[in-house]
Amino acid sequence: MSGPVPPIDELRERLRAAPSICVLTGAGMSAESGIATFRDALTGLWSRFDPAQLASEQGFRANPKLVWDWYAERRAGVRAAEPNAGHRALGGFAGRHPGRLTVISQNVDDLDQRAGNADTIRLHGDILEDRWLEPCARSPGCDTARASAGTPPRCAECGNALRPGVVWFGEALPLAALDAAESAVNCCAVMLVVGTSGAVWPAAGLAGRARRRGAFVAILNPHESEIDDEAHVVLRGTAATLLPALFDGSDRL
Ligand code: OAD
């Protein structure tokens, strides 16, 4: 007897047939690697820390040492973390099917890259990178690698301070990354939205954009998100469970 096709089987079939797939990831993607999310009750960073103090230029200018130290601790956490089965499932698929999958990440860690998706589009920057707080006025620009030790390190020539290379509240996303993400979303056949609350724009708008452009949109998240309505199908589960189930089946998508 055949009944309705379970959503995960339908999604697996759609992935198999899709010439191009986008995966929009959020902090939940790296949760099972031991990196805290932002908005989960109790464990989320923003339930314990004040984003205005720690994730804004104003906050950094008000207390650079506090902010620098907080990022130093998070950087150490990222360096110590390993890609989980979800990252590896995406990396494995990308390796088997070059050019078919685009990961668009809101995460500032490098776990997708380490799992094989070197071309991951990073909407919110890179926590392991430094950049100057003020635009460097020199030509050629001062090398951030040569800043002298300190919290934060400073340029020996002009005193400019280093800051982490992440996008803070009130700042624009890197234009090239956003353009690349929108182009990929515009022409994908399937979009997976994994481990994001959908609370932060413009990243959250990519799911609706994909749907309007004709993609089949699936949300993978153990809890409700703010963009569940944009999805054709919502799978309740974690990234490290669902992504291998979708991509690493016995017939290896
Ligand atoms: P949030 O912390 O807002 O949301 C994390 C989501 O992951 C929630 O919807 C959880 O239900 C889900 N989740 C938790 N564990 C999971 C798991 N194991 N597998 C799958 N999903 C899981 O994080 P983001 O949506 O990424 O900005 O937040 C967006 C942006 O807000 C971040 O990029 C960050 C933050 O301020 C910057 O760093 C610029």
Tab-separated table of C-alpha atoms and ligand atoms in Angstrom:
chain	number	residue	atom	x	y	z
A	1	MET	CA	0.000	0.000	0.000
A	2	SER	CA	1.400	3.396	-0.832
A	3	GLY	CA	0.518	6.458	1.278
A	4	PRO	CA	1.563	10.103	1.042
A	5	VAL	CA	5.293	10.583	0.477
A	6	PRO	CA	7.002	11.615	3.756
A	7	PRO	CA	8.383	15.174	3.463
A	8	ILE	CA	11.973	14.041	3.922
A	9	ASP	CA	11.647	11.584	1.028
A	10	GLU	CA	10.075	14.229	-1.186
A	11	LEU	CA	12.884	16.622	-0.327
A	12	ARG	CA	15.510	13.987	-1.034
A	13	GLU	CA	13.965	13.416	-4.462
A	14	ARG	CA	13.907	17.136	-5.186
A	15	LEU	CA	17.560	17.435	-4.183
A	16	ARG	CA	18.449	14.540	-6.424
A	17	ALA	CA	16.799	16.245	-9.411
A	18	ALA	CA	17.933	19.812	-8.653
A	19	PRO	CA	20.547	21.274	-10.994
A	20	SER	CA	21.381	23.865	-8.366
A	21	ILE	CA	20.866	23.950	-4.618
A	22	CYS	CA	21.359	26.780	-2.131
A	23	VAL	CA	21.807	26.183	1.574
A	24	LEU	CA	21.322	29.183	3.840
A	25	THR	CA	22.849	28.422	7.210
A	26	GLY	CA	22.620	30.044	10.619
A	27	ALA	CA	24.101	29.446	14.030
A	28	GLY	CA	22.155	26.189	14.501
A	29	MET	CA	24.353	24.676	11.797
A	30	SER	CA	27.371	24.864	14.094
A	31	ALA	CA	25.556	24.199	17.380
A	32	GLU	CA	26.465	20.527	17.337
A	33	SER	CA	30.116	21.523	16.901
A	34	GLY	CA	29.859	23.213	20.280
A	35	ILE	CA	29.513	26.807	19.054
A	36	ALA	CA	26.730	28.658	20.843
A	37	THR	CA	23.792	30.093	18.893
A	38	PHE	CA	22.567	33.641	19.537
A	39	ARG	CA	18.860	33.473	20.306
A	40	ASP	CA	18.225	30.050	21.819
A	41	ALA	CA	16.800	30.514	25.312
A	42	LEU	CA	19.428	29.895	28.025
A	43	THR	CA	22.271	28.809	25.731
A	44	GLY	CA	22.130	31.588	23.114
A	45	LEU	CA	24.832	34.268	23.357
A	46	TRP	CA	22.275	37.093	23.304
A	47	SER	CA	20.510	35.614	26.330
A	48	ARG	CA	23.727	36.095	28.321
A	49	PHE	CA	25.461	39.037	26.654
A	50	ASP	CA	24.369	42.438	25.397
A	51	PRO	CA	24.688	42.688	21.614
A	52	ALA	CA	24.754	46.501	21.762
A	53	GLN	CA	27.852	46.310	23.953
A	54	LEU	CA	29.609	43.418	22.192
A	55	ALA	CA	28.446	43.501	18.601
A	56	SER	CA	28.356	47.136	17.546
A	57	GLU	CA	30.959	49.712	16.584
A	58	GLN	CA	29.695	51.979	19.354
A	59	GLY	CA	30.159	49.205	21.891
A	60	PHE	CA	33.692	48.566	20.650
A	61	ARG	CA	34.625	52.252	20.816
A	62	ALA	CA	33.198	52.472	24.332
A	63	ASN	CA	35.136	49.477	25.636
A	64	PRO	CA	37.585	48.047	23.096
A	65	LYS	CA	39.330	45.734	25.560
A	66	LEU	CA	36.112	44.097	26.710
A	67	VAL	CA	34.953	43.510	23.141
A	68	TRP	CA	38.375	42.361	21.897
A	69	ASP	CA	38.673	39.853	24.734
A	70	TRP	CA	35.163	38.522	24.098
A	71	TYR	CA	35.976	37.916	20.449
A	72	ALA	CA	39.340	36.368	21.379
A	73	GLU	CA	37.461	33.827	23.470
A	74	ARG	CA	35.006	33.110	20.660
A	75	ARG	CA	37.871	32.782	18.175
A	76	ALA	CA	39.513	30.209	20.404
A	77	GLY	CA	36.204	28.306	20.498
A	78	VAL	CA	35.983	28.322	16.699
A	79	ARG	CA	39.590	27.155	16.313
A	80	ALA	CA	38.980	24.289	18.738
A	81	ALA	CA	35.702	23.233	17.090
A	82	GLU	CA	35.390	20.591	14.386
A	83	PRO	CA	32.865	20.407	11.536
A	84	ASN	CA	29.899	18.230	12.502
A	85	ALA	CA	28.071	15.619	10.436
A	86	GLY	CA	25.908	18.366	8.882
A	87	HIS	CA	28.902	20.343	7.581
A	88	ARG	CA	30.461	17.112	6.359
A	89	ALA	CA	27.290	16.055	4.521
A	90	LEU	CA	27.261	19.373	2.624
A	91	GLY	CA	31.003	19.231	1.957
A	92	GLY	CA	30.753	15.641	0.742
A	93	PHE	CA	27.920	16.500	-1.659
A	94	ALA	CA	29.820	19.501	-3.008
A	95	GLY	CA	32.849	17.272	-3.611
A	96	ARG	CA	30.784	14.669	-5.475
A	97	HIS	CA	28.828	17.272	-7.474
A	98	PRO	CA	31.064	20.242	-8.209
A	99	GLY	CA	29.154	23.429	-8.986
A	100	ARG	CA	25.722	22.204	-7.845
A	101	LEU	CA	25.619	23.441	-4.260
A	102	THR	CA	26.126	26.936	-2.864
A	103	VAL	CA	26.393	27.441	0.873
A	104	ILE	CA	25.369	30.910	2.024
A	105	SER	CA	26.356	31.283	5.647
A	106	GLN	CA	25.474	33.781	8.316
A	107	ASN	CA	28.085	32.108	10.488
A	108	VAL	CA	31.432	33.714	11.133
A	109	ASP	CA	33.179	30.387	11.787
A	110	ASP	CA	35.054	28.443	9.100
A	111	LEU	CA	33.481	25.023	9.636
A	112	ASP	CA	31.794	24.801	6.220
A	113	GLN	CA	35.083	25.676	4.554
A	114	ARG	CA	36.958	23.079	6.580
A	115	ALA	CA	34.350	20.466	5.642
A	116	GLY	CA	34.932	21.018	1.931
A	117	ASN	CA	32.841	24.035	0.922
A	118	ALA	CA	35.719	26.418	0.309
A	119	ASP	CA	33.506	28.799	-1.676
A	120	THR	CA	30.965	29.361	1.099
A	121	ILE	CA	29.455	32.833	0.771
A	122	ARG	CA	29.880	34.594	4.107
A	123	LEU	CA	27.251	37.210	4.728
A	124	HIS	CA	28.406	38.234	8.189
A	125	GLY	CA	32.180	38.180	7.815
A	126	ASP	CA	34.916	36.038	9.331
A	127	ILE	CA	35.655	35.972	13.035
A	128	LEU	CA	39.206	34.745	12.423
A	129	GLU	CA	40.086	37.841	10.395
A	130	ASP	CA	41.129	41.260	11.621
A	131	ARG	CA	40.546	44.591	9.993
A	132	TRP	CA	41.261	48.193	10.844
A	133	LEU	CA	38.680	50.111	12.830
A	134	GLU	CA	39.281	53.289	10.793
A	135	PRO	CA	39.814	53.085	7.034
A	136	CYS	CA	43.608	53.069	6.600
A	137	ALA	CA	44.622	56.361	4.976
A	138	ARG	CA	48.009	55.135	3.725
A	139	SER	CA	48.852	53.787	0.313
A	140	PRO	CA	49.605	50.939	0.264
A	141	GLY	CA	47.466	50.275	3.329
A	142	CYS	CA	49.125	49.162	6.565
A	143	ASP	CA	49.305	45.390	6.964
A	144	THR	CA	47.024	44.218	9.770
A	145	ALA	CA	49.423	41.312	10.449
A	146	ARG	CA	51.990	43.829	11.660
A	147	ALA	CA	49.881	45.436	14.377
A	148	SER	CA	51.664	45.456	17.704
A	149	ALA	CA	50.344	43.256	20.496
A	150	GLY	CA	47.681	44.793	22.724
A	151	THR	CA	43.988	44.581	23.492
A	152	PRO	CA	43.164	45.534	20.848
A	153	PRO	CA	46.415	45.437	18.856
A	154	ARG	CA	47.281	48.765	17.225
A	155	CYS	CA	49.165	49.945	14.163
A	156	ALA	CA	52.709	50.965	15.098
A	157	GLU	CA	52.597	53.693	12.427
A	158	CYS	CA	49.308	55.464	13.099
A	159	GLY	CA	47.686	53.922	16.182
A	160	ASN	CA	44.693	52.557	14.281
A	161	ALA	CA	43.064	49.706	16.225
A	162	LEU	CA	42.271	46.238	14.940
A	163	ARG	CA	38.714	44.947	15.161
A	164	PRO	CA	37.287	41.545	14.314
A	165	GLY	CA	36.234	41.085	10.689
A	166	VAL	CA	32.583	40.417	11.460
A	167	VAL	CA	29.511	42.433	10.553
A	168	TRP	CA	28.178	44.251	13.597
A	169	PHE	CA	24.657	45.519	14.214
A	170	GLY	CA	24.017	48.663	12.194
A	171	GLU	CA	26.646	47.749	9.586
A	172	ALA	CA	26.074	46.846	5.956
A	173	LEU	CA	26.742	43.342	4.724
A	174	PRO	CA	29.727	42.936	2.383
A	175	LEU	CA	28.215	43.885	-0.963
A	176	ALA	CA	30.018	41.247	-3.021
A	177	ALA	CA	28.809	38.497	-0.675
A	178	LEU	CA	25.221	39.725	-0.751
A	179	ASP	CA	25.294	40.023	-4.557
A	180	ALA	CA	26.703	36.512	-4.890
A	181	ALA	CA	24.086	35.143	-2.488
A	182	GLU	CA	21.208	36.812	-4.329
A	183	SER	CA	22.461	35.572	-7.699
A	184	ALA	CA	22.726	32.007	-6.418
A	185	VAL	CA	19.289	32.188	-4.798
A	186	ASN	CA	17.698	33.621	-7.942
A	187	CYS	CA	18.438	30.521	-9.964
A	188	CYS	CA	18.392	27.640	-7.493
A	189	ALA	CA	15.831	24.854	-7.761
A	190	VAL	CA	15.914	23.933	-4.066
A	191	MET	CA	16.816	26.043	-1.090
A	192	LEU	CA	17.512	24.566	2.337
A	193	VAL	CA	17.367	26.944	5.284
A	194	VAL	CA	19.272	25.338	8.139
A	195	GLY	CA	19.521	26.434	11.758
A	196	THR	CA	18.532	30.071	11.547
A	197	SER	CA	15.894	31.923	13.538
A	198	GLY	CA	15.220	34.136	10.505
A	199	ALA	CA	15.402	37.187	12.746
A	200	VAL	CA	18.202	39.030	10.978
A	201	TRP	CA	17.826	40.742	7.641
A	202	PRO	CA	18.701	40.834	4.810
A	203	ALA	CA	19.804	37.194	5.229
A	204	ALA	CA	16.329	36.135	6.367
A	205	GLY	CA	14.829	37.556	3.178
A	206	LEU	CA	16.723	35.097	0.996
A	207	ALA	CA	14.243	32.298	1.738
A	208	GLY	CA	11.295	34.370	0.457
A	209	ARG	CA	13.340	35.500	-2.539
A	210	ALA	CA	14.065	31.863	-3.440
A	211	ARG	CA	10.407	30.940	-3.177
A	212	ARG	CA	9.279	33.886	-5.324
A	213	ARG	CA	11.818	32.856	-7.953
A	214	GLY	CA	10.337	29.378	-8.113
A	215	ALA	CA	12.596	27.349	-5.810
A	216	PHE	CA	11.321	24.636	-3.493
A	217	VAL	CA	12.137	25.913	-0.002
A	218	ALA	CA	12.737	23.624	2.976
A	219	ILE	CA	13.470	24.679	6.534
A	220	LEU	CA	15.512	22.380	8.765
A	221	ASN	CA	15.298	23.404	12.393
A	222	PRO	CA	14.360	21.686	15.658
A	223	HIS	CA	12.269	24.744	16.629
A	224	GLU	CA	9.986	27.292	14.978
A	225	SER	CA	11.642	30.074	13.038
A	226	GLU	CA	10.348	33.467	11.979
A	227	ILE	CA	10.369	32.409	8.332
A	228	ASP	CA	8.640	29.021	8.543
A	229	ASP	CA	5.803	30.466	6.423
A	230	GLU	CA	8.188	30.898	3.496
A	231	ALA	CA	8.839	27.168	3.316
A	232	HIS	CA	7.098	24.470	1.297
A	233	VAL	CA	8.230	21.967	3.890
A	234	VAL	CA	9.556	22.246	7.451
A	235	LEU	CA	11.592	19.386	8.915
A	236	ARG	CA	11.959	19.428	12.686
A	237	GLY	CA	15.394	18.102	13.569
A	238	THR	CA	18.995	19.117	13.914
A	239	ALA	CA	21.499	19.915	11.206
A	240	ALA	CA	23.798	17.027	12.107
A	241	THR	CA	20.902	14.568	11.870
A	242	LEU	CA	18.878	15.841	8.920
A	243	LEU	CA	21.634	16.817	6.488
A	244	PRO	CA	23.296	13.378	6.500
A	245	ALA	CA	19.826	11.822	6.154
A	246	LEU	CA	19.245	13.983	3.072
A	247	PHE	CA	22.654	13.802	1.448
A	248	ASP	CA	24.391	10.657	2.687
A	249	GLY	CA	21.714	8.019	2.053
A	250	SER	CA	22.714	4.575	0.844
A	251	ASP	CA	22.366	5.820	-2.732
A	252	ARG	CA	24.549	8.886	-1.945
A	253	LEU	CA	22.864	11.874	-3.495
B	1	OAD	P1	19.978	32.382	16.063
B	1	OAD	O1	20.650	32.124	17.356
B	1	OAD	O2	19.099	33.565	15.953
B	1	OAD	O3	19.108	31.123	15.668
B	1	OAD	C1	19.639	29.827	15.769
B	1	OAD	C2	18.623	28.854	15.217
B	1	OAD	O4	19.223	27.563	15.197
B	1	OAD	C3	17.339	28.736	16.026
B	1	OAD	O5	16.237	28.840	15.155
B	1	OAD	C4	17.421	27.343	16.643
B	1	OAD	O6	16.150	26.724	16.778
B	1	OAD	C5	18.261	26.623	15.628
B	1	OAD	N1	19.025	25.482	16.152
B	1	OAD	C6	19.530	25.285	17.385
B	1	OAD	N2	20.221	24.136	17.442
B	1	OAD	C7	20.165	23.596	16.197
B	1	OAD	C8	20.707	22.412	15.600
B	1	OAD	N3	21.456	21.558	16.300
B	1	OAD	N4	20.450	22.185	14.290
B	1	OAD	C9	19.701	23.050	13.574
B	1	OAD	N5	19.170	24.186	14.077
B	1	OAD	C10	19.400	24.455	15.367
B	1	OAD	O7	21.121	32.389	14.943
B	1	OAD	P2	21.073	33.015	13.484
B	1	OAD	O8	19.737	32.846	12.881
B	1	OAD	O9	22.240	32.487	12.755
B	1	OAD	O10	24.979	37.981	13.433
B	1	OAD	O11	21.308	34.546	13.799
B	1	OAD	C11	21.486	35.458	12.753
B	1	OAD	C12	22.563	36.449	13.106
B	1	OAD	O12	22.271	37.059	14.359
B	1	OAD	C13	23.939	35.842	13.310
B	1	OAD	O13	24.633	35.664	12.095
B	1	OAD	C14	24.604	36.842	14.186
B	1	OAD	C15	23.481	37.161	15.135
B	1	OAD	O14	23.535	38.416	15.726
B	1	OAD	C16	26.308	38.276	13.263
B	1	OAD	O15	27.202	37.617	13.739
B	1	OAD	C17	26.545	39.464	12.434
